[in-house]
Coordinates of C-alpha atoms and ligand atoms in Angstrom, one line a residue:
Chain A
X1 CA -26.0 -60.6 -68.2
X2 CA -26.9 -63.6 -70.8
X3 CA -29.5 -61.3 -72.3
X4 CA -26.6 -59.0 -72.6
X5 CA -25.5 -60.9 -76.1
X6 CA -28.8 -60.8 -77.5
X7 CA -29.2 -56.8 -76.6
X8 CA -25.8 -55.7 -78.2
X9 CA -27.5 -56.8 -81.5
X10 CA -29.7 -53.5 -81.0
X11 CA -26.8 -51.2 -81.2
X12 CA -26.2 -52.5 -84.8
X13 CA -23.8 -55.5 -84.5
X14 CA -21.9 -56.7 -81.8
X15 CA -19.3 -54.3 -80.8
X16 CA -16.5 -55.2 -78.0
X17 CA -14.9 -53.2 -75.3
X18 CA -12.4 -50.7 -76.6
X19 CA -9.9 -51.9 -74.2
X20 CA -10.0 -55.5 -73.7
X21 CA -11.6 -56.2 -77.0
X22 CA -13.2 -59.2 -75.4
X23 CA -16.3 -58.1 -73.6
X24 CA -19.3 -56.4 -74.2
X25 CA -19.0 -52.8 -73.5
X26 CA -21.6 -51.6 -70.8
X27 CA -20.8 -47.8 -70.7
X28 CA -19.3 -45.0 -72.5
X29 CA -16.9 -43.2 -70.5
X30 CA -17.7 -39.2 -70.8
X31 CA -14.1 -38.5 -70.3
X32 CA -13.0 -40.7 -73.5
X33 CA -16.2 -41.6 -75.2
X34 CA -14.8 -44.8 -75.3
X35 CA -17.3 -47.7 -74.9
X36 CA -15.9 -50.0 -72.2
X37 CA -16.8 -53.1 -70.3
X38 CA -17.4 -53.2 -66.5
X39 CA -14.0 -54.8 -65.8
X40 CA -11.9 -52.5 -67.7
X41 CA -13.8 -49.7 -66.0
X42 CA -13.0 -50.7 -62.6
X43 CA -9.5 -51.4 -64.0
X44 CA -8.9 -47.6 -65.5
X45 CA -10.7 -45.9 -62.8
X46 CA -8.9 -47.8 -59.7
X47 CA -5.6 -46.9 -61.7
X48 CA -6.3 -43.1 -62.5
X49 CA -7.1 -42.9 -58.9
X50 CA -4.1 -44.5 -57.7
X51 CA -1.8 -42.3 -60.2
X52 CA -3.4 -39.0 -58.7
X53 CA -2.6 -40.3 -55.2
X54 CA 1.1 -40.9 -56.0
X55 CA 1.2 -37.6 -58.1
X56 CA 0.0 -35.6 -55.3
X57 CA 1.7 -37.5 -52.5
X58 CA -1.2 -37.6 -50.9
X59 CA -0.7 -39.8 -48.1
X60 CA 2.4 -41.4 -46.4
X61 CA 2.8 -44.7 -44.8
X62 CA 1.6 -45.2 -41.5
X63 CA -0.9 -42.3 -41.3
X64 CA -4.2 -42.8 -39.9
X65 CA -6.9 -41.7 -42.3
X66 CA -10.4 -41.2 -42.1
X67 CA -12.9 -41.6 -44.9
X68 CA -15.8 -39.3 -44.6
X69 CA -18.5 -41.5 -44.8
X70 CA -22.0 -40.5 -45.5
X71 CA -23.7 -43.7 -47.0
X72 CA -24.0 -42.1 -50.4
X73 CA -22.7 -43.4 -53.4
X74 CA -19.7 -41.3 -53.6
X75 CA -18.2 -42.3 -50.1
X76 CA -19.1 -45.7 -50.7
X77 CA -17.0 -45.9 -54.0
X78 CA -14.1 -43.9 -51.9
X79 CA -14.3 -46.4 -49.2
X80 CA -14.1 -49.2 -51.8
X81 CA -11.3 -47.9 -53.7
X82 CA -9.0 -46.6 -51.1
X83 CA -9.3 -50.1 -49.0
X84 CA -8.9 -51.8 -52.2
X85 CA -5.6 -49.7 -53.1
X86 CA -4.3 -49.5 -49.7
X87 CA -4.1 -53.2 -49.9
X88 CA -3.0 -53.7 -53.8
X89 CA -0.1 -50.7 -53.6
X90 CA 0.6 -51.4 -49.7
X91 CA -0.1 -47.7 -48.9
X92 CA 0.3 -48.7 -45.1
X93 CA -2.5 -46.5 -44.1
X94 CA -4.6 -47.2 -41.2
X95 CA -8.2 -46.4 -42.7
X96 CA -11.5 -45.9 -40.8
X97 CA -15.0 -44.8 -41.8
X98 CA -16.1 -41.6 -40.1
X99 CA -19.5 -41.0 -40.0
X100 CA -21.5 -38.0 -38.8
X101 CA -24.9 -38.5 -37.3
X102 CA -26.7 -35.2 -37.0
X103 CA -29.6 -36.7 -34.8
X104 CA -32.4 -36.0 -36.9
X105 CA -34.9 -39.0 -36.0
X106 CA -35.3 -41.1 -39.0
X107 CA -33.2 -38.9 -41.6
X108 CA -29.7 -41.2 -41.5
X109 CA -31.1 -44.3 -40.4
X110 CA -30.8 -45.6 -44.0
X111 CA -27.4 -44.0 -44.8
X112 CA -25.9 -45.1 -41.4
X113 CA -27.3 -48.9 -42.4
X114 CA -25.4 -48.4 -45.7
X115 CA -22.2 -47.2 -43.8
X116 CA -22.6 -50.2 -41.7
X117 CA -22.7 -52.5 -44.5
X118 CA -19.6 -50.9 -45.9
X119 CA -17.8 -51.3 -42.5
X120 CA -18.2 -55.2 -43.2
X121 CA -17.9 -55.3 -47.0
X122 CA -14.4 -53.2 -46.8
X123 CA -13.5 -54.5 -43.4
X124 CA -12.9 -51.2 -42.0
X125 CA -13.6 -49.7 -38.6
X126 CA -16.6 -47.2 -38.3
X127 CA -16.5 -44.5 -36.2
X128 CA -19.8 -42.8 -36.0
X129 CA -19.8 -39.3 -34.2
X130 CA -22.7 -37.5 -33.6
X131 CA -23.8 -33.8 -33.1
X132 CA -24.4 -34.5 -29.6
X133 CA -21.0 -35.9 -29.1
X134 CA -19.5 -32.8 -30.9
X135 CA -22.0 -30.1 -29.8
X136 CA -23.8 -31.3 -27.1
X137 CA -26.9 -30.9 -29.0
X138 CA -29.0 -33.4 -31.6
X139 CA -30.8 -31.5 -34.5
X140 CA -33.8 -32.8 -32.8
X141 CA -33.0 -30.9 -29.7
X142 CA -32.2 -27.7 -31.6
X143 CA -35.3 -28.1 -33.6
X144 CA -37.2 -28.3 -30.6
X145 CA -35.8 -25.1 -28.9
X146 CA -35.8 -23.0 -32.1
X147 CA -38.7 -24.4 -34.3
X148 CA -38.3 -25.1 -38.1
X149 CA -37.5 -21.8 -39.4
X150 CA -33.8 -21.0 -38.5
X151 CA -32.7 -25.0 -38.1
X152 CA -30.7 -25.0 -41.4
X153 CA -28.6 -22.5 -40.3
X154 CA -27.7 -24.4 -37.4
X155 CA -27.5 -27.9 -39.3
X156 CA -25.3 -26.2 -42.2
X157 CA -22.7 -24.3 -39.8
X158 CA -22.6 -27.6 -37.9
X159 CA -22.3 -29.9 -40.4
X160 CA -19.3 -27.9 -42.4
X161 CA -17.4 -28.5 -39.1
X162 CA -18.3 -32.0 -37.9
X163 CA -15.9 -34.2 -40.0
X164 CA -13.5 -31.7 -38.7
X165 CA -14.4 -31.9 -35.2
X166 CA -14.9 -35.4 -35.2
X167 CA -11.5 -36.2 -37.1
X168 CA -9.7 -34.3 -34.2
X169 CA -11.8 -36.3 -31.5
X170 CA -10.3 -39.6 -33.5
X171 CA -6.7 -38.2 -33.9
X172 CA -6.5 -38.7 -37.4
X173 CA -3.6 -37.5 -39.7
X174 CA -6.0 -37.3 -43.0
X175 CA -9.5 -36.8 -43.8
X176 CA -10.4 -37.9 -47.2
X177 CA -13.9 -37.3 -48.9
X178 CA -15.3 -38.4 -52.1
X179 CA -17.0 -36.4 -54.8
X180 CA -18.1 -36.9 -58.4
X181 CA -17.4 -34.5 -61.1
X182 CA -21.2 -33.4 -61.5
X183 CA -20.8 -32.0 -58.1
X184 CA -17.7 -30.4 -58.5
X185 CA -18.7 -28.9 -62.0
X186 CA -21.9 -27.7 -60.1
X187 CA -19.9 -26.0 -57.6
X188 CA -17.4 -24.4 -60.1
X189 CA -20.3 -23.1 -61.7
X190 CA -22.1 -21.8 -58.7
X191 CA -18.9 -20.0 -57.5
X192 CA -19.0 -18.2 -60.8
X193 CA -22.4 -17.1 -60.6
X194 CA -21.9 -15.8 -56.8
X195 CA -18.9 -14.0 -58.1
X196 CA -16.7 -16.0 -55.7
X197 CA -13.5 -16.2 -57.3
X198 CA -11.6 -17.1 -54.0
X199 CA -13.7 -19.7 -53.5
X200 CA -13.7 -20.9 -56.9
X201 CA -10.2 -21.5 -56.5
X202 CA -10.3 -23.5 -53.4
X203 CA -13.0 -25.8 -54.7
X204 CA -11.0 -27.7 -57.3
X205 CA -7.8 -28.1 -55.3
X206 CA -7.4 -31.7 -54.3
X207 CA -5.9 -31.2 -50.9
X208 CA -7.3 -28.3 -48.3
X209 CA -6.0 -27.6 -44.8
X210 CA -3.7 -24.6 -45.6
X211 CA -6.4 -22.6 -46.9
X212 CA -10.0 -22.4 -46.8
X213 CA -12.9 -24.1 -45.2
X214 CA -13.1 -27.8 -45.8
X215 CA -15.1 -29.7 -48.7
X216 CA -17.9 -31.7 -47.3
X217 CA -18.8 -35.1 -48.6
X218 CA -22.4 -35.0 -47.8
X219 CA -23.5 -31.5 -48.8
X220 CA -24.9 -32.8 -51.7
X221 CA -27.6 -34.4 -49.8
X222 CA -30.5 -32.4 -50.0
X223 CA -31.8 -30.7 -47.1
X224 CA -35.3 -32.3 -45.9
X225 CA -36.6 -29.2 -45.1
X226 CA -35.6 -26.7 -47.8
X227 CA -34.3 -27.9 -51.1
X228 CA -31.9 -25.5 -53.0
X229 CA -33.5 -24.1 -56.0
X230 CA -30.5 -22.4 -57.2
X231 CA -28.3 -25.2 -56.9
X232 CA -30.9 -27.3 -58.3
X233 CA -30.9 -25.3 -61.6
X234 CA -27.2 -25.2 -61.8
X235 CA -27.2 -28.9 -61.6
X236 CA -29.8 -29.6 -64.4
X237 CA -28.0 -26.8 -66.6
X238 CA -25.0 -28.6 -66.5
X239 CA -26.5 -32.3 -67.1
X240 CA -28.1 -30.6 -70.1
X241 CA -24.9 -29.4 -71.2
X242 CA -23.6 -33.1 -70.6
X243 CA -26.3 -34.5 -73.1
X244 CA -25.2 -32.1 -75.8
X245 CA -21.4 -32.9 -75.0
X246 CA -20.2 -35.1 -72.6
X247 CA -17.1 -33.9 -71.8
X248 CA -18.5 -30.5 -70.8
X249 CA -18.9 -31.7 -67.1
X250 CA -14.8 -32.4 -67.0
X251 CA -14.3 -29.0 -68.8
X252 CA -16.0 -27.1 -66.2
X253 CA -14.1 -28.4 -63.8
X254 CA -10.6 -27.8 -65.9
X255 CA -11.9 -24.1 -66.2
X256 CA -12.1 -24.1 -62.0
X257 CA -8.6 -25.6 -61.9
X258 CA -7.0 -23.1 -64.2
X259 CA -8.9 -19.9 -62.5
X260 CA -6.7 -20.9 -59.2
X261 CA -3.6 -20.4 -60.6
X262 CA -4.7 -17.0 -61.4
X263 CA -5.8 -16.2 -58.0
X264 CA -3.5 -17.7 -55.9
X265 CA -2.2 -14.3 -54.4
X266 CA -5.6 -12.8 -53.6
X267 CA -6.9 -15.4 -50.6
X268 CA -9.1 -13.6 -48.2
X269 CA -7.4 -13.0 -44.7
X270 CA -8.3 -15.8 -42.4
X271 CA -8.0 -15.6 -38.6
X272 CA -8.8 -18.4 -36.1
X273 CA -11.6 -19.1 -33.5
X274 CA -10.6 -18.1 -30.2
X275 CA -12.6 -20.6 -28.9
X276 CA -12.3 -23.5 -30.5
X277 CA -9.4 -22.8 -32.8
X278 CA -11.0 -23.5 -36.4
X279 CA -10.3 -20.8 -39.1
X280 CA -12.8 -18.1 -38.5
X281 CA -12.9 -14.3 -40.0
X282 CA -14.5 -12.9 -36.7
X283 CA -13.2 -13.7 -33.2
X284 CA -15.6 -16.5 -32.8
X285 CA -16.6 -18.9 -35.4
X286 CA -20.1 -19.2 -36.6
X287 CA -20.5 -22.8 -34.8
X288 CA -19.5 -21.3 -31.5
X289 CA -21.8 -18.2 -31.8
X290 CA -24.6 -20.3 -32.6
X291 CA -23.6 -22.8 -29.8
X292 CA -23.3 -19.8 -27.2
X293 CA -26.7 -18.7 -28.3
X294 CA -28.3 -22.3 -27.7
X295 CA -26.7 -22.9 -24.4
X296 CA -27.9 -19.6 -23.1
X297 CA -31.2 -20.0 -24.2
X298 CA -31.0 -17.2 -26.8
X299 CA -31.0 -19.4 -29.9
X300 CA -31.8 -16.3 -32.3
X301 CA -28.1 -15.4 -31.2
X302 CA -26.1 -15.3 -34.7
X303 CA -28.8 -16.0 -37.0
X304 CA -30.1 -12.9 -39.3
X305 CA -28.6 -9.8 -40.6
X306 CA -24.8 -10.4 -39.5
X307 CA -24.6 -13.8 -40.8
X308 CA -22.1 -14.4 -43.2
X309 CA -23.6 -17.2 -44.8
X310 CA -26.2 -15.3 -46.3
X311 CA -24.1 -13.1 -48.5
X312 CA -22.5 -16.3 -50.0
X313 CA -25.7 -18.6 -50.6
X314 CA -27.8 -20.7 -48.3
X315 CA -25.8 -22.6 -45.4
X316 CA -26.8 -26.0 -46.1
X317 CA -26.2 -28.1 -49.0
X318 CA -22.7 -26.6 -49.6
X319 CA -20.6 -28.7 -51.7
X320 CA -17.0 -27.7 -52.2
X321 CA -15.4 -30.6 -53.9
X322 CA -12.4 -32.3 -55.7
X323 CA -11.9 -34.4 -58.4
X324 CA -11.6 -37.8 -57.1
X325 CA -10.6 -38.1 -53.5
X326 CA -9.9 -35.3 -51.4
X327 CA -7.4 -35.6 -49.0
X328 CA -7.6 -33.0 -45.6
X329 CA -4.3 -32.5 -43.8
X330 CA -5.2 -32.6 -40.0
X331 CA -2.0 -31.1 -38.7
X332 CA -2.8 -27.7 -40.4
X333 CA -6.6 -28.1 -39.7
X334 CA -7.8 -24.8 -38.5
X335 CA -10.6 -24.1 -40.4
X336 CA -14.0 -23.1 -39.7
X337 CA -17.5 -22.7 -41.0
X338 CA -18.3 -19.3 -40.8
X339 CA -16.6 -18.5 -44.2
X340 CA -18.7 -20.6 -46.3
X341 CA -18.2 -21.5 -49.6
Chain B
X1 CA -44.1 -57.7 -72.9
X2 CA -42.9 -58.5 -69.5
X3 CA -40.3 -56.5 -68.2
X4 CA -38.7 -55.7 -65.2
X5 CA -38.4 -52.1 -64.4
X6 CA -35.9 -50.8 -61.5
X7 CA -36.2 -47.3 -59.6
X8 CA -33.1 -45.9 -57.8
X9 CA -31.9 -43.0 -56.4
X10 CA -34.5 -41.4 -55.0
X11 CA -36.7 -42.2 -58.2
X12 CA -38.6 -44.6 -56.6
X13 CA -40.2 -41.8 -54.3
X14 CA -41.8 -41.3 -57.5
X15 CA -43.9 -44.4 -57.7
X16 CA -45.3 -45.2 -54.1
X17 CA -41.6 -45.9 -52.8
X18 CA -41.4 -49.1 -54.6
X19 CA -38.1 -50.0 -56.5
X20 CA -38.5 -52.8 -58.7
X21 CA -41.9 -53.3 -60.6
X22 CA -42.6 -56.5 -62.6
X23 CA -45.0 -55.1 -65.4
X24 CA -46.6 -56.1 -68.3
X25 CA -46.2 -53.5 -71.3
X26 CA -48.7 -53.8 -73.9
X27 CA -47.0 -53.0 -77.6
X28 CA -48.2 -49.9 -79.2
X29 CA -51.1 -50.9 -81.7
X30 CA -49.3 -50.4 -84.9
X31 CA -46.0 -52.0 -84.4
X32 CA -44.6 -55.0 -83.1
X33 CA -41.9 -53.6 -81.3
X34 CA -41.5 -51.8 -78.3
X35 CA -39.0 -49.1 -77.8
X36 CA -37.7 -47.2 -74.8
X37 CA -39.6 -44.1 -76.1
X38 CA -42.6 -46.3 -75.7
X39 CA -41.7 -47.5 -72.2
X40 CA -41.0 -43.8 -70.9
X41 CA -44.5 -43.0 -71.9
X42 CA -46.2 -46.1 -70.3
X43 CA -44.0 -45.5 -67.2
X44 CA -45.1 -41.7 -67.0
X45 CA -48.8 -42.9 -67.4
X46 CA -48.7 -46.1 -65.1
X47 CA -46.1 -45.8 -62.7
X48 CA -45.1 -42.3 -61.8
X49 CA -47.5 -41.1 -59.4
X50 CA -45.9 -37.6 -58.4
X51 CA -43.6 -35.1 -59.5
X52 CA -43.2 -36.1 -63.0
X53 CA -40.8 -33.7 -63.6
X54 CA -37.9 -35.2 -61.6
X55 CA -38.2 -38.2 -64.1
X56 CA -39.0 -36.8 -67.4
X57 CA -38.0 -33.7 -69.3
X58 CA -39.3 -33.2 -72.7
X59 CA -39.6 -36.9 -74.6
X60 CA -36.6 -38.5 -72.4
X61 CA -35.6 -38.8 -69.0
X62 CA -34.4 -35.8 -67.1
X63 CA -30.5 -35.1 -67.5
X64 CA -28.9 -36.7 -65.1
X65 CA -31.2 -39.9 -64.7
X66 CA -29.0 -43.0 -65.8
X67 CA -30.7 -45.5 -68.0
X68 CA -29.6 -49.0 -68.0
X69 CA -31.2 -51.9 -70.4
X70 CA -30.0 -55.2 -69.3
X71 CA -26.9 -53.6 -67.5
X72 CA -25.9 -51.8 -70.4
X73 CA -25.9 -48.0 -70.4
X74 CA -28.8 -46.8 -72.6
X75 CA -26.4 -44.6 -74.7
X76 CA -25.0 -48.0 -76.1
X77 CA -28.1 -49.1 -77.6
X78 CA -29.7 -46.0 -79.2
X79 CA -31.2 -44.4 -76.0
X80 CA -35.0 -43.8 -77.1
X81 CA -34.8 -46.2 -80.2
X82 CA -33.5 -48.9 -78.1
X83 CA -36.0 -51.8 -79.0
X84 CA -37.3 -54.0 -75.6
X85 CA -37.5 -57.8 -75.7
X86 CA -39.3 -60.0 -73.5
X87 CA -38.0 -60.1 -70.1
X88 CA -35.6 -57.2 -70.4
X89 CA -34.7 -55.8 -67.3
X90 CA -34.6 -51.4 -67.4
X91 CA -33.2 -49.8 -64.3
X92 CA -33.6 -46.0 -64.0
X93 CA -31.0 -44.3 -61.4
X94 CA -31.4 -40.7 -60.4
X95 CA -27.8 -39.2 -59.8
X96 CA -28.9 -36.1 -59.0
X97 CA -29.1 -36.2 -55.2
X98 CA -26.9 -37.5 -52.3
X99 CA -23.1 -37.9 -52.9
Ligands
ZN401 ZN1 -12.9 -54.6 -71.5
ZN402 ZN1 -15.1 -21.7 -33.0

């Protein structure tokens, strides 16, 4: 930081933070174009999130809330902010970190290390739920059985339900997941490109539970086997737009939010899976179909022409997201991965 | 010029998975200053071992790559025109992967 004083001269004279007028600014907020210092950024960022929580009545005192923790930056920020606000404003929440381990050797090692660090740093108990716990199969087991060809289908379908199932296992009232504006804007754009207005309307809503599948916190983690090129282009496109106009990303999200109003009456019909009770447009949800195939030694079952996921894009890499924290209510938790987004 | 360069958010994978590089960068012949523009060229030639398109697009970093010069977003110091000084710390973080 010492070097900073000299450095600020480069910007054409020492400028100070627009908010406190005391410290050297370190970033320009895309939202306001204000040049602000580190301390003021934390302050406005945390206060905005608090306001969103209060305004949307996201929590009630005494609730058990799981923070979907992937070890990535978004969930790490969420864990920090929520534990901080819970103390600062006495929300009275019983918070803990919920992590999913797919059981891919080596794949989650780093991120689980980060989550364990978060546990210590923020004093939040950590619960790791594995695919083995949830489905009876690790991804490595699945790959052994079916090979590398279709494993993304399994990983994507199972991943989409894992948080819900994990949360049910742990008897929590709500799940919160962290998303950044880039991911949300990207998802809005992808839903427009796919002509999926129903999904578009869901993807910017702050709470889910009464309709539609649930946003997933780590869907932006690229599958190690098959990166999603289409999504990659969308991401690059919005980052290019942002370069021309920093507010572009927030404006895309705003568009997604405004679309919602116009489409609330036309939601697709959703039933529930006869097997596990998650929302499904079919008799059995996709995860249950795939599991049945695995357990009966017919792993091709549920893969192929009839898969719902294909119509709407790849099964992995989904990232339906919200601004700031997303809260998922468990009471009405009846989601299923077979309707993907 | 002695600089510390840090790569994060996956960009380290492009330079032998090493995150922190203490480097010595020669000043361009004709001038006595080193700008970020010069540094990017240098990094591209000397540090990036694979998939340079993940780091560079055109003559600047790929959109989605955050650049900090001494802990300060380079947008505030003039981006490519930012002049570097001895012992500066430049951090590159990709925000494109992994939420
Ligand atoms: Zn300030
Ligand atoms: Zn089911």
